[in-house]
Short mmCIF file of C-alpha atoms in Angstrom, two decimals:
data_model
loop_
_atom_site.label_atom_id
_atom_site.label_comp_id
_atom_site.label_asym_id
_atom_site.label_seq_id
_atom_site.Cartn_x
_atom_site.Cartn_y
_atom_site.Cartn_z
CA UNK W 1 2.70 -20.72 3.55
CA UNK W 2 3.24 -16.97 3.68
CA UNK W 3 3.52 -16.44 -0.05
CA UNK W 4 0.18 -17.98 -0.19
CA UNK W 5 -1.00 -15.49 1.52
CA UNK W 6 0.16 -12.87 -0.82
CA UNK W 7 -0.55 -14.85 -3.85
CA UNK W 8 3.23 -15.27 -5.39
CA UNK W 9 5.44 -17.64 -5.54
CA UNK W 10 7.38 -19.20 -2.74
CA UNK W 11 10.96 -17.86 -4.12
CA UNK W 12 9.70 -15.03 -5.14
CA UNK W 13 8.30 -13.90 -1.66
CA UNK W 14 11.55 -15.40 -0.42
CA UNK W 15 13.48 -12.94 -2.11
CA UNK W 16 11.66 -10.10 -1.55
CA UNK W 17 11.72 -11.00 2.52
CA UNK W 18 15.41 -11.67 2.14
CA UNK W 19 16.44 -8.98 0.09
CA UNK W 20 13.77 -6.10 0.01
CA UNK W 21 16.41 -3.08 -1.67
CA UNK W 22 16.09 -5.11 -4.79
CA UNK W 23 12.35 -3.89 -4.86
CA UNK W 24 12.41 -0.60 -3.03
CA UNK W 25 14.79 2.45 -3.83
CA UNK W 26 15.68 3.99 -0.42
CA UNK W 27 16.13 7.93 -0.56
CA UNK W 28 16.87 10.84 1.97
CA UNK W 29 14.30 13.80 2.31
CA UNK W 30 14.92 16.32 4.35
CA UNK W 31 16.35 14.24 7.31
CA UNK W 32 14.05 11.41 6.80
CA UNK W 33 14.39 7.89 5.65
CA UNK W 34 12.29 7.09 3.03
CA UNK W 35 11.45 4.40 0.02
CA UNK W 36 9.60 3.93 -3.05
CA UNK W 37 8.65 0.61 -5.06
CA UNK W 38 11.00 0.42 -7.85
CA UNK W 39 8.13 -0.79 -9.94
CA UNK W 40 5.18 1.08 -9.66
CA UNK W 41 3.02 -0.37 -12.43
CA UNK W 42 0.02 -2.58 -11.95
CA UNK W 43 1.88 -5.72 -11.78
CA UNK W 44 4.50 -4.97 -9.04
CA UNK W 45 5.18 -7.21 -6.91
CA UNK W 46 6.18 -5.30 -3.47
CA UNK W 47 3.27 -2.80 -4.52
CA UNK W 48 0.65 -5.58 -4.20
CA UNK W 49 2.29 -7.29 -0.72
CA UNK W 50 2.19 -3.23 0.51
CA UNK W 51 -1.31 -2.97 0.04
CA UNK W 52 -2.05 -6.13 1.20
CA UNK W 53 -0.11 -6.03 4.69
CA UNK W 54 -1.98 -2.07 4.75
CA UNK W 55 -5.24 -3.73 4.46
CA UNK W 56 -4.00 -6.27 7.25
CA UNK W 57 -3.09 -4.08 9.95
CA UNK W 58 -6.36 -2.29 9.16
CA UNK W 59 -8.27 -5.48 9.29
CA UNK W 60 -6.35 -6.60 12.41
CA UNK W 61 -7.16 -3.69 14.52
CA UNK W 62 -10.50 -2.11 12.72
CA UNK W 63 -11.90 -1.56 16.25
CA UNK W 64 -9.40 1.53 17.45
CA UNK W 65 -8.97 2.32 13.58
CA UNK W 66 -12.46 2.70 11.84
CA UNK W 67 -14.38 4.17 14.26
CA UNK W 68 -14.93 8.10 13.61
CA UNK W 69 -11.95 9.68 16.49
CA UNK W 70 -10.54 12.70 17.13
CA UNK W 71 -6.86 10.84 17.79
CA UNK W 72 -5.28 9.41 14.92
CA UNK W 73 -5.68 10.04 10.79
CA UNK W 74 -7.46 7.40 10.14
CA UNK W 75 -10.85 7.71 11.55
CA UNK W 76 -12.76 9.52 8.71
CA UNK W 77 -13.12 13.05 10.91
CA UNK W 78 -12.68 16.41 9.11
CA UNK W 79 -9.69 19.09 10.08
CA UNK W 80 -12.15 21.04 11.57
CA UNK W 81 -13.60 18.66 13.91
CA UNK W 82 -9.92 18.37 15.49
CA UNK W 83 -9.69 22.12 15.81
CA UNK W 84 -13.48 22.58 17.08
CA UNK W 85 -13.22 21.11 20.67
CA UNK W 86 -10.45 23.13 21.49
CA UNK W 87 -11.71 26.48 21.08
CA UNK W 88 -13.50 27.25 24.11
CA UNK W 89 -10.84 26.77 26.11
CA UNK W 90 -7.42 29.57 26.98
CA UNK W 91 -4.31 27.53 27.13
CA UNK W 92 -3.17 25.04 24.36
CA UNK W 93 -0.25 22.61 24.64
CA UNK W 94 1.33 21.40 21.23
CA UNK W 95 3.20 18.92 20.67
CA UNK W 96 5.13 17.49 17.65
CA UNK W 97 7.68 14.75 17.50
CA UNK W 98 10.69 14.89 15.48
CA UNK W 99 11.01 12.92 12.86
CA UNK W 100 7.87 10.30 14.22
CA UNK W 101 8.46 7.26 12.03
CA UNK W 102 11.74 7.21 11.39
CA UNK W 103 11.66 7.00 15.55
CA UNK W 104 9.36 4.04 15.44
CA UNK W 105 11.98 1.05 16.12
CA UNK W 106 10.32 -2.67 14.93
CA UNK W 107 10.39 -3.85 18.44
CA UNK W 108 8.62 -0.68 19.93
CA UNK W 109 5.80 -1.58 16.77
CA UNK W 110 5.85 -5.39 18.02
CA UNK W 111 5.09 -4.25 21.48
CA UNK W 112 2.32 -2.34 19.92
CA UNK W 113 0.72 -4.67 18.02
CA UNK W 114 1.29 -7.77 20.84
CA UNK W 115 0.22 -11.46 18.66
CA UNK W 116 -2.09 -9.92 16.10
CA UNK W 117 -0.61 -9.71 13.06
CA UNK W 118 0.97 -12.17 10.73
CA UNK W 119 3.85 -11.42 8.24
CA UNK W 120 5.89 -10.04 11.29
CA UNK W 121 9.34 -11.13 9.96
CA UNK W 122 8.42 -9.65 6.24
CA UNK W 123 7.24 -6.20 7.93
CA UNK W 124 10.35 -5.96 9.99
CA UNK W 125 12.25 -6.51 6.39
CA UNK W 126 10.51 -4.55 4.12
CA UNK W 127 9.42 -1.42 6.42
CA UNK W 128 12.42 -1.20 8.97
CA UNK W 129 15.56 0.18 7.98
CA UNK W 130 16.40 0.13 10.98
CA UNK W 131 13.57 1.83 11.85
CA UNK W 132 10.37 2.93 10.31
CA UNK W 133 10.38 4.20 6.67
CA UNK W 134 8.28 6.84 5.25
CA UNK W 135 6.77 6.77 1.77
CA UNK W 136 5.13 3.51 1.91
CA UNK W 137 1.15 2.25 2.06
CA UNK W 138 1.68 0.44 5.41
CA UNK W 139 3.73 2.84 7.17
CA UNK W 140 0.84 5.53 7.86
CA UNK W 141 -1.03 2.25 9.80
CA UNK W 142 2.30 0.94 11.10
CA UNK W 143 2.63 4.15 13.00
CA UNK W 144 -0.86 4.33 13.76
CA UNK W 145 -0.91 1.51 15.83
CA UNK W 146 2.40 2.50 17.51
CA UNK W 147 1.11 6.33 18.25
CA UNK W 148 -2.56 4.59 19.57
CA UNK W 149 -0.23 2.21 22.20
CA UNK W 150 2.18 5.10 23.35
CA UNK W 151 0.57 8.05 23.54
CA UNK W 152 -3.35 7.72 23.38
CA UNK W 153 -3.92 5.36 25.46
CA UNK W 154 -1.80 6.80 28.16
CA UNK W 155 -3.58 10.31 27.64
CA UNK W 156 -6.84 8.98 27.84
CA UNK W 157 -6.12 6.90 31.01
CA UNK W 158 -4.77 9.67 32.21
CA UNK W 159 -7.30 12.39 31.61
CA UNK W 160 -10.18 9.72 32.82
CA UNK W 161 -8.38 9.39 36.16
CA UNK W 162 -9.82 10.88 38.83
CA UNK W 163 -6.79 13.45 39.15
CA UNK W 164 -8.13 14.57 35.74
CA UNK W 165 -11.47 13.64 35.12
CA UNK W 166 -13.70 16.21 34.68
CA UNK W 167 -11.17 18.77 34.60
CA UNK W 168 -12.12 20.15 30.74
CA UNK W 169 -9.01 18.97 29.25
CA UNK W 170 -9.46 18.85 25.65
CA UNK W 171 -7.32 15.90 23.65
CA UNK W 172 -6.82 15.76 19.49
CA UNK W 173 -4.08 13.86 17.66
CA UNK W 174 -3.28 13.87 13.61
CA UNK W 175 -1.14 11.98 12.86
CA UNK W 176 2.05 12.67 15.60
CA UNK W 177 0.59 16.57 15.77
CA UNK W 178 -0.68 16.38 19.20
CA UNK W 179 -2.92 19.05 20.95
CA UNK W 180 -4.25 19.25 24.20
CA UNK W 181 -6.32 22.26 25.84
CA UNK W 182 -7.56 23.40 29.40
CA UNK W 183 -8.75 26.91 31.29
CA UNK W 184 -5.94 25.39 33.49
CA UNK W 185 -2.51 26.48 32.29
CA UNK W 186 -0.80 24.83 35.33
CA UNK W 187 -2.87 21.18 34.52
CA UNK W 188 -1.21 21.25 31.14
CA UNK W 189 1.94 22.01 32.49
CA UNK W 190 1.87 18.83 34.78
CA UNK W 191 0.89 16.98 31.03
CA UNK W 192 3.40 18.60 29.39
CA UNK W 193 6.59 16.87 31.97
CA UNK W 194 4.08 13.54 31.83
CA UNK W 195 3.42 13.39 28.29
CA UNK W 196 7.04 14.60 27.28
CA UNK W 197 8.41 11.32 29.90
CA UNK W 198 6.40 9.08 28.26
CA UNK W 199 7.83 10.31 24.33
CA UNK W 200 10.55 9.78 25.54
CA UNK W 201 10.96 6.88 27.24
CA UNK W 202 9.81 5.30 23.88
CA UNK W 203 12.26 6.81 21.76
CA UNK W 204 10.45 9.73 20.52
CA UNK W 205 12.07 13.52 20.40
CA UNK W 206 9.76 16.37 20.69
CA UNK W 207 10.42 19.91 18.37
CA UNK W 208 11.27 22.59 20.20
CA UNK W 209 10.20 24.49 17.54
CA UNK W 210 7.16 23.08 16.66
CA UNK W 211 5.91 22.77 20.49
CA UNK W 212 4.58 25.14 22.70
CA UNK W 213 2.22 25.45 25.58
CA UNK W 214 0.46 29.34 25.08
CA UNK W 215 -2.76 31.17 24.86
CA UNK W 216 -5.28 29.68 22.62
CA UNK W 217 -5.51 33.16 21.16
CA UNK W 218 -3.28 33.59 17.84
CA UNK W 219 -2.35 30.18 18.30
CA UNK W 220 -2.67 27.67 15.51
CA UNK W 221 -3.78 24.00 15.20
CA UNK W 222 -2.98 22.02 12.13
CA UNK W 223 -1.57 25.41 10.31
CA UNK W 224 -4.94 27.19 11.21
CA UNK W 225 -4.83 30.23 12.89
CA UNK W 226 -7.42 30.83 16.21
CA UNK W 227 -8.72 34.31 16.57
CA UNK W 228 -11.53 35.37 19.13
CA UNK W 229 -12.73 31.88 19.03
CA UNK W 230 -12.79 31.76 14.79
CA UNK W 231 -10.82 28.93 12.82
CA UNK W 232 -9.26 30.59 9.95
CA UNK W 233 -6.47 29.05 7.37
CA UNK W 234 -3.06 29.83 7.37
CA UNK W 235 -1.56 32.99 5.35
CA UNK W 236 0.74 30.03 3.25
CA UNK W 237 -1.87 28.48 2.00
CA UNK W 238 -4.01 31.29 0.98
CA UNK W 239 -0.87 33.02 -0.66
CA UNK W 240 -0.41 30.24 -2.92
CA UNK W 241 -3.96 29.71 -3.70
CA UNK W 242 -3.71 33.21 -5.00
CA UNK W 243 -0.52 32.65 -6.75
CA UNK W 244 -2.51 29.75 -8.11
CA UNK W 245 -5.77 31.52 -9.32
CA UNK W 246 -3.25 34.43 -10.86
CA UNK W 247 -1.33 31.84 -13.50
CA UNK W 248 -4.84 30.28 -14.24
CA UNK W 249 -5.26 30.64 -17.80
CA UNK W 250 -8.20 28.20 -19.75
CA UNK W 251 -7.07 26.62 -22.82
CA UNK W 252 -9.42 25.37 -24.80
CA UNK W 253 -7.72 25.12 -28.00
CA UNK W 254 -7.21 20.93 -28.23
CA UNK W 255 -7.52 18.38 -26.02
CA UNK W 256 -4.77 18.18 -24.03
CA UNK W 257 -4.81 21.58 -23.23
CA UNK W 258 -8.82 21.25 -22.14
CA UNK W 259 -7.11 18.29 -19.97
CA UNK W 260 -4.88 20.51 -18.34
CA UNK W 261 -7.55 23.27 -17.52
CA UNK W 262 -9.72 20.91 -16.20
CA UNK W 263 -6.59 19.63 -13.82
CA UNK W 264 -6.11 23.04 -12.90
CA UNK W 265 -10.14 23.35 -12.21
CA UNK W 266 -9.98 20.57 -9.79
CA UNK W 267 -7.17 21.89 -7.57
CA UNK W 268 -8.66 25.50 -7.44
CA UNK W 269 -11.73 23.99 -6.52
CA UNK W 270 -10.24 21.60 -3.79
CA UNK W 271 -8.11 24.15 -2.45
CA UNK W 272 -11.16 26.46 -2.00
CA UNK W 273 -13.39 23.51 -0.30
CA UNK W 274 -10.59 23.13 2.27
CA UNK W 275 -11.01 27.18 3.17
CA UNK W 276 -15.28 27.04 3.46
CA UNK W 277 -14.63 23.51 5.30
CA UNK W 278 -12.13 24.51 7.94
CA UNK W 279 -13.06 28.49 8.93
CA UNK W 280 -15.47 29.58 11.12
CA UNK W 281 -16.36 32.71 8.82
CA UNK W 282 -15.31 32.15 5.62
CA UNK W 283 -15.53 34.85 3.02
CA UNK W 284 -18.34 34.93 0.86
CA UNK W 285 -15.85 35.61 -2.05
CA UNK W 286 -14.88 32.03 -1.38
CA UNK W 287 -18.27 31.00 -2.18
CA UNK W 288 -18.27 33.07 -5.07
CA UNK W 289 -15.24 31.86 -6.63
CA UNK W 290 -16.50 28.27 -6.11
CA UNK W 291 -19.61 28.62 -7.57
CA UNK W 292 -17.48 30.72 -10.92
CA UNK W 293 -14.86 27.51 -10.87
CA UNK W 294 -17.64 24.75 -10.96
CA UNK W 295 -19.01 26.41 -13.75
CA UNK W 296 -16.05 26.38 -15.74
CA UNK W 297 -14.88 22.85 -15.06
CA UNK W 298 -18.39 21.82 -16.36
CA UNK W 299 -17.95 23.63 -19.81
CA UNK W 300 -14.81 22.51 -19.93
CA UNK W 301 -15.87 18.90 -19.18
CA UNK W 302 -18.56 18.97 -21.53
CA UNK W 303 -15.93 20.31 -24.65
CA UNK W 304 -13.56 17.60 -23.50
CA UNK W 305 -17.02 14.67 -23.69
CA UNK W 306 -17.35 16.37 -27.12
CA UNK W 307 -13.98 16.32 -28.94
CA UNK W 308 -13.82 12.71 -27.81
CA UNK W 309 -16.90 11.92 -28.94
CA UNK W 310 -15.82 13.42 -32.25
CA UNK W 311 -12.53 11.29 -32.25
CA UNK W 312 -14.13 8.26 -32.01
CA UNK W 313 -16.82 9.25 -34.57
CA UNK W 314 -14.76 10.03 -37.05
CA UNK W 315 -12.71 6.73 -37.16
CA UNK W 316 -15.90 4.83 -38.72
#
């Protein structure tokens, strides 16, 4: 039995496969379908059969999933590494699809994932409303294996065909951001009417907005901007790193505030990692301010290690 599979009872998996809105709050956000368990704790219910049908499709197609690629999210490569291979080259065609999961109808998934997974009439239940939600553990993968059927396999048995082969054509994918480079601007023109065909012909709508075919130069990939052949990060995100490290202001007066610094530590620090991680040149006051922030969140760690060492001193 199915519930077996998931550990709960019969009637209770029964319910949550018949009636799934009783366990997930549905919500709009900004144009896009989404839900949320009701019950977030450790002991929910539709939060454990989530996971669980996650792990599944991971399990069930860990061969095009776990390996380290350049086309999907899911592979373990860094943001850089998707930028990288592009950069040599002068044209680059972008692509991003509007709205991508909420486009993602159960019988276009189905296709995609032919006999290998079980659970099909609970996944069709509890992710499809009609279509794809967003906001849940299983829908990244859902998609995944959806994006993987429609568009990379047709790229890359297109680009290996001997009309393409060998003609430097670049090919990344994160998530549905799709990006594909040549010296060739007339070769990703012909890609551009094939590739935008086969989107939609599977229910997919591409952003105007978003896509483009241009010069690689001032061009940007995944929000980074490409300047004589140098990855650097976007203006946004450096502005509000700023606007971060301007309201930073260490408490250590009591615990909670030392909490909150050392919160506040972390994200500077993260932030910061992504800049020295993802640009070509990055600033050695980067560096700097790295170096100044680790420092901190190990005093601050340490005063925290004390107090509560204190605490639980003085209670004997």
């Amino acid at each position: 039995m199915q519930n077996d599979y998931f550990s709960i009872p019969r009637d209770l998996y029964e319910d949550i496969h018949q009636n799934p809105g009783a366990y997930l709050s549905y919500y709009d956000y900004h144009g896009r379908q989404c839900a949320k368990h009701v019950d977030a704790s450790e002991k929910s219910i539709s939060l454990k059969i989530d996971k669980k049908v996650s792990e599944d499709v991971k399990r069930s197609f860990e061969n095009i999933l776990a390996a380290k690629r350049l086309q999907g999210n899911l592979g373990g490569a860094g943001l850089q590494e998707y930028i990288a291979s592009h950069l040599h080259n002068t044209f680059l065609l972008k692509f991003d699809i509007v709205k991508c999961f909420n486009s993602i109808s159960f019988d276009l998934f189905e296709n995609a994932a032919s006999h290998k997974l079980q659970n099909m009439s609970l996944i069709k239940s509890f992710y499809f409303r009609p279509n794809l939600l967003v906001g849940l553990a299983a829908s990244a993968v859902i998609a995944e294996v959806v994006l993987i059927k429609v568009i990379d396999n047709f790229l890359n048995t297109l680009l290996n065909s001997a009309e393409f082969k060998g003609k430097g054509v670049e090919y990344t994918r994160y998530y549905d951001d799709i990006y594909l480079s040549s010296q060739d601007e007339l070769l990703l023109a012909d890609l551009q009417a094939r590739l935008t065909k086969r989107l939609m012909d599977n229910g997919f709508q591409i952003s105007k907005k978003k896509s483009s075919l241009s010069k690689m130069e001032n061009s940007t990939i995944l929000k980074n901007r490409i300047n004589n052949g140098r990855v650097s990060v976007g203006r946004r995100f450096k502005n509000n790193l700023r606007r971060q490290i301007y309201i930073h202001n260490p408490d250590a007066s009591d615990l909670q505030s030392i909490g909150k610094t050392i919160s506040e530590l972390n994200g500077l620090i993260g932030k910061i990692s992504h800049i020295l991680r993802t640009e070509t040149s990055p600033s050695q006051k980067w560096y700097d301010l790295q170096n100044d922030y680790i420092h901190d969140l190990e005093e601050f760690q340490a005063m925290r290690d004390q107090l509560l060492m204190e605490n639980i001193g003085s209670q004997f």
